[in-house]
XYZ file of N, CA, C and O in Angstrom:
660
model
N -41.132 -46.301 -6.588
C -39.694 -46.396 -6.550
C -39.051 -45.188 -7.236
O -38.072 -44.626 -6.746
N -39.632 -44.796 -8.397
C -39.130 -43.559 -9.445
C -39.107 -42.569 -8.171
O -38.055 -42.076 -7.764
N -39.999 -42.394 -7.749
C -40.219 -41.188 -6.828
C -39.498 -40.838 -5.841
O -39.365 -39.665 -5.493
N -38.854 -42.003 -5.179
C -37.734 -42.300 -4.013
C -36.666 -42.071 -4.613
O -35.775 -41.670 -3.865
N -36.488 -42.133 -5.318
C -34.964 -41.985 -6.339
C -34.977 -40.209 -6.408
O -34.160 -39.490 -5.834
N -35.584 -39.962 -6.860
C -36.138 -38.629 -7.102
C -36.287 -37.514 -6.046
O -36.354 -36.292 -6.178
N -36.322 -38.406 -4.821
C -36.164 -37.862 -3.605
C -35.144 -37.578 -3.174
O -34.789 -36.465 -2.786
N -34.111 -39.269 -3.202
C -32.906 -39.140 -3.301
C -32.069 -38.039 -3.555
O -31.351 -37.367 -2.814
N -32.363 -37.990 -5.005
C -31.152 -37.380 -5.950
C -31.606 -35.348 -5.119
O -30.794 -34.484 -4.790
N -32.456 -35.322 -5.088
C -32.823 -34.017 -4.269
C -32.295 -33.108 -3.331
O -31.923 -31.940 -3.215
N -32.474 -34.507 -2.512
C -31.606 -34.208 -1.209
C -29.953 -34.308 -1.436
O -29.117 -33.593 -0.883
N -29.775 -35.060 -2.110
C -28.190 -35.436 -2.290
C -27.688 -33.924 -2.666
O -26.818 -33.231 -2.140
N -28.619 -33.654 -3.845
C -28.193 -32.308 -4.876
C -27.867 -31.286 -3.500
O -26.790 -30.907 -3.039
N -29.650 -30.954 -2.955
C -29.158 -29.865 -1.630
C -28.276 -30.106 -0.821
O -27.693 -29.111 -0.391
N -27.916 -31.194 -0.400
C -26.779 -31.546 0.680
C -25.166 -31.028 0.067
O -24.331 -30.404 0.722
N -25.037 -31.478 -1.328
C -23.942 -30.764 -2.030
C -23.943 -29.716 -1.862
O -22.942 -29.417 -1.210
N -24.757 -28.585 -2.170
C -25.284 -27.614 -2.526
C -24.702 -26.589 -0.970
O -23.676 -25.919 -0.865
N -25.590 -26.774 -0.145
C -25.154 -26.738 1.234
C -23.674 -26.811 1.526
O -23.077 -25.796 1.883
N -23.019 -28.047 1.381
C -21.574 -28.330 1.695
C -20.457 -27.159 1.082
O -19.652 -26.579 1.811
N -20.578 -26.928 -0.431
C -20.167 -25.665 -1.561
C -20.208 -24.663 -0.362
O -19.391 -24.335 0.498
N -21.814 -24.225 -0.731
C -21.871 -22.871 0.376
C -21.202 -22.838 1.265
O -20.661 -21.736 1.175
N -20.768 -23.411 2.289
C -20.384 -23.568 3.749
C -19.030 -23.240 3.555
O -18.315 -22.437 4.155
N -18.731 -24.220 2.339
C -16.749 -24.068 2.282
C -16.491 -22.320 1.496
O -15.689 -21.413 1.719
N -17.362 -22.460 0.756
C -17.127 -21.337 0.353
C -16.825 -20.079 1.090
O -15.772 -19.456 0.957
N -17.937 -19.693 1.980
C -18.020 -18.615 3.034
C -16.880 -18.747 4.054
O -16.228 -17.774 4.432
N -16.613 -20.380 4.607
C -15.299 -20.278 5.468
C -13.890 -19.949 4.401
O -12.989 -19.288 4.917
N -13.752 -20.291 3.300
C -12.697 -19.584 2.363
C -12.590 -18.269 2.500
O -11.597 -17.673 2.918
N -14.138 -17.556 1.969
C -13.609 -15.888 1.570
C -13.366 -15.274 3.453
O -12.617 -14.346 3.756
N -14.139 -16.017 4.373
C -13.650 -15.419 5.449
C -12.405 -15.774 6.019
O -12.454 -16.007 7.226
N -11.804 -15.831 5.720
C -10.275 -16.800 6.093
C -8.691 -16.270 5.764
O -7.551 -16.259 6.228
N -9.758 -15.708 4.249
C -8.734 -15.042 3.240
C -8.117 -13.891 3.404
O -8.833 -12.931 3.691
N -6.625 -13.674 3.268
C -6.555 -12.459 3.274
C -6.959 -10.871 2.375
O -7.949 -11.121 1.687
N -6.699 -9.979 2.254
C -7.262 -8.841 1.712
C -6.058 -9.048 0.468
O -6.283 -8.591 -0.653
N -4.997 -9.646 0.718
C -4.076 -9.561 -0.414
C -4.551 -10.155 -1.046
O -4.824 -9.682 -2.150
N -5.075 -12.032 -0.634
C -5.385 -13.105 -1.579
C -6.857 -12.319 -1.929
O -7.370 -12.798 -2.940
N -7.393 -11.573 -1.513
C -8.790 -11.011 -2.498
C -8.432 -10.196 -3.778
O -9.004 -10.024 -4.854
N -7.093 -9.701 -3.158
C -6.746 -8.712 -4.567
C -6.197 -9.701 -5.576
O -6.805 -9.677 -6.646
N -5.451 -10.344 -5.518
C -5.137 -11.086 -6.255
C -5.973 -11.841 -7.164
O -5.531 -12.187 -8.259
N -7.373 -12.176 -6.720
C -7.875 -13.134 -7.103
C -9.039 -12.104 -8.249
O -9.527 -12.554 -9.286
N -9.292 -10.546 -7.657
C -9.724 -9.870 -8.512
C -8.552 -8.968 -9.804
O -8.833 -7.871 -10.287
N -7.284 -9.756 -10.136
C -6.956 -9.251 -10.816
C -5.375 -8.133 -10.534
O -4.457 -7.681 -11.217
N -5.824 -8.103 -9.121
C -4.754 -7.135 -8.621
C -3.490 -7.626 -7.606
O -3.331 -8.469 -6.724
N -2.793 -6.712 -8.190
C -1.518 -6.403 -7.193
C -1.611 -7.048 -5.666
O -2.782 -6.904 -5.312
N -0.861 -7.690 -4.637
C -1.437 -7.909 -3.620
C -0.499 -6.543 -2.909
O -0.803 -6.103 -1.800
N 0.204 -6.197 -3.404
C 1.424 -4.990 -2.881
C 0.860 -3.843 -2.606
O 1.366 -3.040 -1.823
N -0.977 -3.517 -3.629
C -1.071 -2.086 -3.505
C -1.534 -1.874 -2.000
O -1.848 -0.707 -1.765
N -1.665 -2.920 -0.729
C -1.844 -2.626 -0.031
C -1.078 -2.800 1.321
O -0.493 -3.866 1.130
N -0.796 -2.450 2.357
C 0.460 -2.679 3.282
C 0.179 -4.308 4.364
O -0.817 -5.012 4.535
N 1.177 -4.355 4.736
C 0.898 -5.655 5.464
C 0.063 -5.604 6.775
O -0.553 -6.600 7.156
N 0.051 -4.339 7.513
C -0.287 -3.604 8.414
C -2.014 -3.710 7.934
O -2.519 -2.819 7.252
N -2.665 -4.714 8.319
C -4.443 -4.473 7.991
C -4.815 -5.490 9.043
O -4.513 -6.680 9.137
N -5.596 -4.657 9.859
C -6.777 -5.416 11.220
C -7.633 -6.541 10.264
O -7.672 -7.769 10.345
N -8.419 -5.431 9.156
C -9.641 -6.418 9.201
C -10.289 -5.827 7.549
O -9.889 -4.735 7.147
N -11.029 -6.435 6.914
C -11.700 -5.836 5.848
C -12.933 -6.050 5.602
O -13.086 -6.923 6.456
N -13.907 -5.961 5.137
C -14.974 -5.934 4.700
C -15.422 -5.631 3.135
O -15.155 -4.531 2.652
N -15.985 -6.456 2.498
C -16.587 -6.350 1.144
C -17.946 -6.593 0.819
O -18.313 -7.759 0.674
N -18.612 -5.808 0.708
C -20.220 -5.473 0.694
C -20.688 -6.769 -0.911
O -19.797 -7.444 -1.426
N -21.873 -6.823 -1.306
C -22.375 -7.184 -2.347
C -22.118 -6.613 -3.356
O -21.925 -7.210 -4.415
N -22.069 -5.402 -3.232
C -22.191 -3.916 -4.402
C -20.606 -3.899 -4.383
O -20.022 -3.131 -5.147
N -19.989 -4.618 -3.641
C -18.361 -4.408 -4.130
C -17.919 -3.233 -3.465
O -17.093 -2.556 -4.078
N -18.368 -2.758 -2.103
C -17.351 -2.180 -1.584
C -16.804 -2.617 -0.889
O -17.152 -3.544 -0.158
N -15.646 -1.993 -0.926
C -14.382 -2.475 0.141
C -14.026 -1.709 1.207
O -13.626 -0.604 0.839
N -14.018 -1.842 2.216
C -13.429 -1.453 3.416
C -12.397 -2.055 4.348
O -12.405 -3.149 4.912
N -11.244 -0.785 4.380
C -9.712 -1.578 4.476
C -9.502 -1.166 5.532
O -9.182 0.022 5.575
N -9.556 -1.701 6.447
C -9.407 -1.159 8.137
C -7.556 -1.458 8.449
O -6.920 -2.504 8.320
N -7.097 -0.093 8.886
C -5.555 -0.503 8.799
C -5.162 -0.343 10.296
O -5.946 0.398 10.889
N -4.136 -0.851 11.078
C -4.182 -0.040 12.605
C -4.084 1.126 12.620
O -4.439 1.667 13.667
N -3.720 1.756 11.821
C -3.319 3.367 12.302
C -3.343 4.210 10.908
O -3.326 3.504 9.901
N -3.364 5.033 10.790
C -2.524 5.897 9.544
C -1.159 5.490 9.635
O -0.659 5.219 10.726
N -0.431 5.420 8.415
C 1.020 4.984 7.906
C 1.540 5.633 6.673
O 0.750 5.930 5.777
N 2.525 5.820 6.588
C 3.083 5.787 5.255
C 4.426 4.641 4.436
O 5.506 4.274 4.897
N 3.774 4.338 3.096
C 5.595 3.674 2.548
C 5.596 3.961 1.797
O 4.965 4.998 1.593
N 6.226 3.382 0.809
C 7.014 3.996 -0.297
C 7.153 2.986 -1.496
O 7.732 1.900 -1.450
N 6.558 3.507 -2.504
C 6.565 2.347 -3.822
C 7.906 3.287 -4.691
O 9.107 3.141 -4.464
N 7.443 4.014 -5.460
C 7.995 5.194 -6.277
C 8.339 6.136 -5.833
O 9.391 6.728 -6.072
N 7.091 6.568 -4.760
C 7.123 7.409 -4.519
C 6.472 7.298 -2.892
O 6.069 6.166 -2.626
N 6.309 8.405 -1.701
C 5.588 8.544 -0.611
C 4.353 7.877 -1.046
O 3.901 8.097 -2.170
N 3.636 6.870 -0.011
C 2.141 6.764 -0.284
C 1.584 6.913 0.936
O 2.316 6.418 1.793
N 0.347 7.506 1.489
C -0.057 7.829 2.725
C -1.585 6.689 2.690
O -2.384 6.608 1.756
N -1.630 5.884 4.060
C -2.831 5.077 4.105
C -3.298 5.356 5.214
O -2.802 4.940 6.262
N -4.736 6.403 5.121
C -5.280 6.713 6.345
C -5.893 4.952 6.710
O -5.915 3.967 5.972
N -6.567 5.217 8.900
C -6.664 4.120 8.776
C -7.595 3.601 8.065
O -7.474 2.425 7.722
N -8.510 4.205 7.756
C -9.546 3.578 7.030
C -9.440 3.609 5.163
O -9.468 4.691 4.576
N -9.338 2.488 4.522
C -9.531 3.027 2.962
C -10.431 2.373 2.518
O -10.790 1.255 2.887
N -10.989 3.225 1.443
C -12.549 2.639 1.059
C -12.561 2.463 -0.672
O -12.306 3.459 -1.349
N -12.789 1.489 -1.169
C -13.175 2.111 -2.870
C -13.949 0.803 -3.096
O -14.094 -0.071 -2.241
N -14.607 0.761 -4.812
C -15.435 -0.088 -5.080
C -14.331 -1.182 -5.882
O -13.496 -1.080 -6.781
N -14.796 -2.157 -5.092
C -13.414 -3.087 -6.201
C -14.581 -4.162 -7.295
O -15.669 -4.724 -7.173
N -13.567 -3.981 -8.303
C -13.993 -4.908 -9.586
C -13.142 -5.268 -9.855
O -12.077 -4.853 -9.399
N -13.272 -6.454 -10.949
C -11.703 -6.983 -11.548
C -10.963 -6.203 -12.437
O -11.225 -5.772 -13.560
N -9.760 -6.085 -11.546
C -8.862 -4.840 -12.167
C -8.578 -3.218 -11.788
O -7.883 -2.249 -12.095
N -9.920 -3.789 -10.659
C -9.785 -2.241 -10.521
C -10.315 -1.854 -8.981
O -11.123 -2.471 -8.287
N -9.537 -0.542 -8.664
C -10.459 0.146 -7.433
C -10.727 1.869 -7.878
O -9.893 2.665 -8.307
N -11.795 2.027 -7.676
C -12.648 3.002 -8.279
C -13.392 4.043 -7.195
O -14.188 3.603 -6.365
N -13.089 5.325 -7.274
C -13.902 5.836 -5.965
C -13.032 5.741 -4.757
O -13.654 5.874 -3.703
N -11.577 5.518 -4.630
C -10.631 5.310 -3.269
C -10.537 6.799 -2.756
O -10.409 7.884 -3.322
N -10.682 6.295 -1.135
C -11.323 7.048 -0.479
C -9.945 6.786 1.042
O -10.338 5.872 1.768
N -8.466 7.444 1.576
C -8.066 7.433 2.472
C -6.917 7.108 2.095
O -6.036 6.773 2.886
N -6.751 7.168 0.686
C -5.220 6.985 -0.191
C -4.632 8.130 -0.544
O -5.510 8.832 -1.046
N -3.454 8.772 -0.546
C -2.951 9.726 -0.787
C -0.992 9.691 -1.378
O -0.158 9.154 -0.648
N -0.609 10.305 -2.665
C 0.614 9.912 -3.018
C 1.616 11.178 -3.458
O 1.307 12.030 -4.291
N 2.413 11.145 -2.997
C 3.369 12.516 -2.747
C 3.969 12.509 -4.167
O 4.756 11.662 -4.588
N 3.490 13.572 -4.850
C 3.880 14.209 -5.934
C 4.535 15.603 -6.147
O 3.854 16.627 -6.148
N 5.842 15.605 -6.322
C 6.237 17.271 -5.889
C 5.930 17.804 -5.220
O 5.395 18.913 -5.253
N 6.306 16.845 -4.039
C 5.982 17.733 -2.748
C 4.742 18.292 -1.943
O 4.614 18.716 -0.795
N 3.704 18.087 -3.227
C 1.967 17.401 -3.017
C 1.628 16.344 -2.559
O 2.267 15.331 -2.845
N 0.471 16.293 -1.680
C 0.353 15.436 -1.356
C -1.390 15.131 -1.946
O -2.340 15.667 -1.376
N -1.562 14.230 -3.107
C -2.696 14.256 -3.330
C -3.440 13.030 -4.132
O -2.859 12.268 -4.905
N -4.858 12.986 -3.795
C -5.428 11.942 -3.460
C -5.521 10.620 -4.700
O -5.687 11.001 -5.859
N -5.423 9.242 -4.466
C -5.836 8.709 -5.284
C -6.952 8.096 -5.449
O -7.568 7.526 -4.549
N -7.406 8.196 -7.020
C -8.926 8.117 -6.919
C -9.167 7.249 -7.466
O -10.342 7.227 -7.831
N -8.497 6.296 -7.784
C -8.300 4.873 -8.994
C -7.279 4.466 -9.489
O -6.394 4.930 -10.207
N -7.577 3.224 -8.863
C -6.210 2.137 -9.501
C -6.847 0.806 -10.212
O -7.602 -0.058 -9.764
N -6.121 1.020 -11.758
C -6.365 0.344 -12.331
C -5.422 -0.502 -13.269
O -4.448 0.032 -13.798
N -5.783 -2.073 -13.502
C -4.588 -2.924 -14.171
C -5.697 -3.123 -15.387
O -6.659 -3.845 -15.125
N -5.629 -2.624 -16.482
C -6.325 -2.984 -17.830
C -5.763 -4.403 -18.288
O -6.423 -5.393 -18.602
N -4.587 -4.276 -18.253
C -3.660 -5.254 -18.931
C -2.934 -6.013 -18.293
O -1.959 -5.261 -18.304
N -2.455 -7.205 -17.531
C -1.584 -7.722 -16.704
C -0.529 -7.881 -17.651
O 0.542 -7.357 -17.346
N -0.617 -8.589 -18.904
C 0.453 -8.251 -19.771
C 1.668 -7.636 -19.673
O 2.861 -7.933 -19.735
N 0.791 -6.428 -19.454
C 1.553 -5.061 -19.986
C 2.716 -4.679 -18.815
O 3.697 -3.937 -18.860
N 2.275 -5.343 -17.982
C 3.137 -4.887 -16.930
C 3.080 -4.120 -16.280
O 3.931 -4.162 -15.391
N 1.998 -2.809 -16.243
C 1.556 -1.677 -15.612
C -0.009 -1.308 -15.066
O -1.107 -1.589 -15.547
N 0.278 -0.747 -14.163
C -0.498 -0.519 -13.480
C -0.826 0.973 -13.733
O 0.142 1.549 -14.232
N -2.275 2.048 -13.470
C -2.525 3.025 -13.833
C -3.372 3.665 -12.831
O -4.477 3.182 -12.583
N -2.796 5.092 -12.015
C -3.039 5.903 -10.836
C -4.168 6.827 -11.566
O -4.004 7.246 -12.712
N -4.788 6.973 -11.151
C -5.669 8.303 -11.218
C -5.515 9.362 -10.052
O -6.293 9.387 -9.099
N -4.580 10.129 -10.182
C -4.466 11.232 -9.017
C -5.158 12.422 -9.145
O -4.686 13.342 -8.478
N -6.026 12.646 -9.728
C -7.281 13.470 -10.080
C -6.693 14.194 -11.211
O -6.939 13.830 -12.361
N -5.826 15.337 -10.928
C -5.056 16.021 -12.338
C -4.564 15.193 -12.890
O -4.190 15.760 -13.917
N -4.246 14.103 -12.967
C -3.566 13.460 -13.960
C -3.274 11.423 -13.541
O -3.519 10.843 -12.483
N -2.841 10.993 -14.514
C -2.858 9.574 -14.989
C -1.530 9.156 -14.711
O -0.634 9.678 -15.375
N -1.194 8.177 -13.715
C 0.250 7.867 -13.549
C 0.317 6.307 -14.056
O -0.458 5.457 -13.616
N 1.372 6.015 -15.072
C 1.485 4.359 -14.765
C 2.467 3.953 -14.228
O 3.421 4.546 -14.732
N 2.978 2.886 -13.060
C 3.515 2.386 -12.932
C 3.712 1.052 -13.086
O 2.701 0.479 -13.491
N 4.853 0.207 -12.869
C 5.259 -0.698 -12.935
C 4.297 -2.234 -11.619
O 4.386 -2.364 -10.398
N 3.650 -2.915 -12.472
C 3.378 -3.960 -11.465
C 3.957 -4.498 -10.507
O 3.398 -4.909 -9.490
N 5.843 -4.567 -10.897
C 6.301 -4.899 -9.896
C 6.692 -4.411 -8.816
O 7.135 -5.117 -7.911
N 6.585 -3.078 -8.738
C 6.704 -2.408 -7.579
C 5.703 -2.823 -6.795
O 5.935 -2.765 -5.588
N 4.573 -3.257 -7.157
C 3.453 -3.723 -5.815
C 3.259 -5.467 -5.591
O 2.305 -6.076 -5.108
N 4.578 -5.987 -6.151
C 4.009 -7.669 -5.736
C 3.734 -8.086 -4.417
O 2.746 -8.793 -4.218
N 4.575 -7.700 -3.355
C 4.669 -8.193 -1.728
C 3.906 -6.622 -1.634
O 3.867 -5.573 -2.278
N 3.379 -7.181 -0.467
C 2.845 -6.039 0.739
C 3.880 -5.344 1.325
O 4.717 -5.992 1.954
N 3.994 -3.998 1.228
C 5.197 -3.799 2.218
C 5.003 -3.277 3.692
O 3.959 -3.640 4.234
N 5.602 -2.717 4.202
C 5.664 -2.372 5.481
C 5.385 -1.156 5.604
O 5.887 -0.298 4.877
N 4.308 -0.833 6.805
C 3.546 0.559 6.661
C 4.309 1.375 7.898
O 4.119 0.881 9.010
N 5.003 2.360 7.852
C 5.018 2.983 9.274
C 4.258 4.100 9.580
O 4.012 4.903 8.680
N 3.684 4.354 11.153
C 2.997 5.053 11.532
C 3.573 6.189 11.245
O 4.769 6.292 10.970
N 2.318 7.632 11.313
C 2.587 8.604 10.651
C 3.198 9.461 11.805
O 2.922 9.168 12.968
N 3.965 10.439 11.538
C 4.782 11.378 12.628
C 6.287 11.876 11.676
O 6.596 12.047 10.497
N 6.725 11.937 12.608
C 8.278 12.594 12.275
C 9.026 11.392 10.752
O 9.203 10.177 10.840
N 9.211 11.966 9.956
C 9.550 11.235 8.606
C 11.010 12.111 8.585
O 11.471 13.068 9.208
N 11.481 11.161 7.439
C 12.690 11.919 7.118
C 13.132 13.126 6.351
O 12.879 13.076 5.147
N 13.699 14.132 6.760
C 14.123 15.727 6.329
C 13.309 16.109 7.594
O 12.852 17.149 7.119
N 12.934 16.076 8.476
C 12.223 16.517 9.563
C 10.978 17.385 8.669
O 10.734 18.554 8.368
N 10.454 16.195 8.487
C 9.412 16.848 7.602
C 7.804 16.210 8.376
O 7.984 15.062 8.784
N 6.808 16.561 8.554
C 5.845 16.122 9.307
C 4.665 15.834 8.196
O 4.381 16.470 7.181
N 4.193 14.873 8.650
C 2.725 14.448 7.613
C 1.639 15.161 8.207
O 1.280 14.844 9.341
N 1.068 16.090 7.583
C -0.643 17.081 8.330
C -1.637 17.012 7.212
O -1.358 17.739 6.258
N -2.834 16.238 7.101
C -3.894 16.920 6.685
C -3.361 16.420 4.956
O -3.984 17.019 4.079
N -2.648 15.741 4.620
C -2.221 15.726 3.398
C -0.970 16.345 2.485
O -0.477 16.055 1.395
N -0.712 17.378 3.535
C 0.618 18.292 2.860
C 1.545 17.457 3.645
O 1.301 16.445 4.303
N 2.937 18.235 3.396
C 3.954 18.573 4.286
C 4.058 19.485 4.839
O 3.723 20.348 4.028
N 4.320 19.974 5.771
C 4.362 20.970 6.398
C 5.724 21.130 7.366
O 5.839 20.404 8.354
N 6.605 21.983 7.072
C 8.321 21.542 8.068
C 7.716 21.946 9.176
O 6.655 22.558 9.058
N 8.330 21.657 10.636
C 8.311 21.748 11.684
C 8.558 22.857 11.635
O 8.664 23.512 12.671
């Protein structure tokens, strides 16, 4: 009888066990790329509403499949080729790879975004020369991405610069 019980409780355990897994995997596939940021800590804003599809490896990479290249505007110009890539951890993306943010008229790359502190209220750019913080709330909602071409001052997006017509 001990032994049947024992059997029982076994199967019961794996059958739970099983059920977890199952819901689990239909959750993270379900989810959006915002509710992932969110849930690692981040902004759901730093990314546009404009996203096909994503992918997140074991090792924590991320791959942000967007329809097109776009640009919007937090502070400042931000450029999202279609593809963006970085390693996400909590708090952070590290290694971004198809992000780009108009600085005096530069257009240049970001290589990490990071929230140390939710507290604090800020958020922190790594644009290679230098360390930007901004404000969390500039990235709560997703905003709206428009495709890249003719912008305003008749100014054209190429390759990362500006370049006038």
């Amino acid at each position: 009888m001990a032994v049947f019980n024992t059997i029982k409780t076994v199967l019961f355990s794996t059958l739970c066990l099983t059920l977890y897994l199952s819901l689990q995997l239909c959750f993270a596939s379900s989810s959006s790329i915002h509710d992932l940021l969110r849930s690692k800590g981040l902004p759901a804003g730093l990314l546009p509403k404009e996203i096909k599809s994503y992918n997140l490896n074991q090792e924590g990479l991320l791959e942000v499949f967007l329809e097109g290249p776009c640009l919007t505007k937090y502070e400042n110009r931000v450029f999202f080729d279609s593809v963006v890539r970085a390693n996400l951890s909590y708090g952070s993306l590290i290694g971004v790879v198809g992000l780009s943010q108009e600085e005096l008229f530069l257009w240049l790359p970001v290589k990490g975004i990071i929230v140390d502190d939710p507290r604090s209220g800020l958020i922190l750019f790594d644009i290679g020369v230098a360390h930007k913080q901004l404000s969390l709330s500039l990235f709560e909602d997703p905003p709206d991405c428009k495709p890249t071409g003719v912008l305003r001052n008749d100014v054209k997006k190429e390759k990362g610069f500006d370049v006038l017509k």
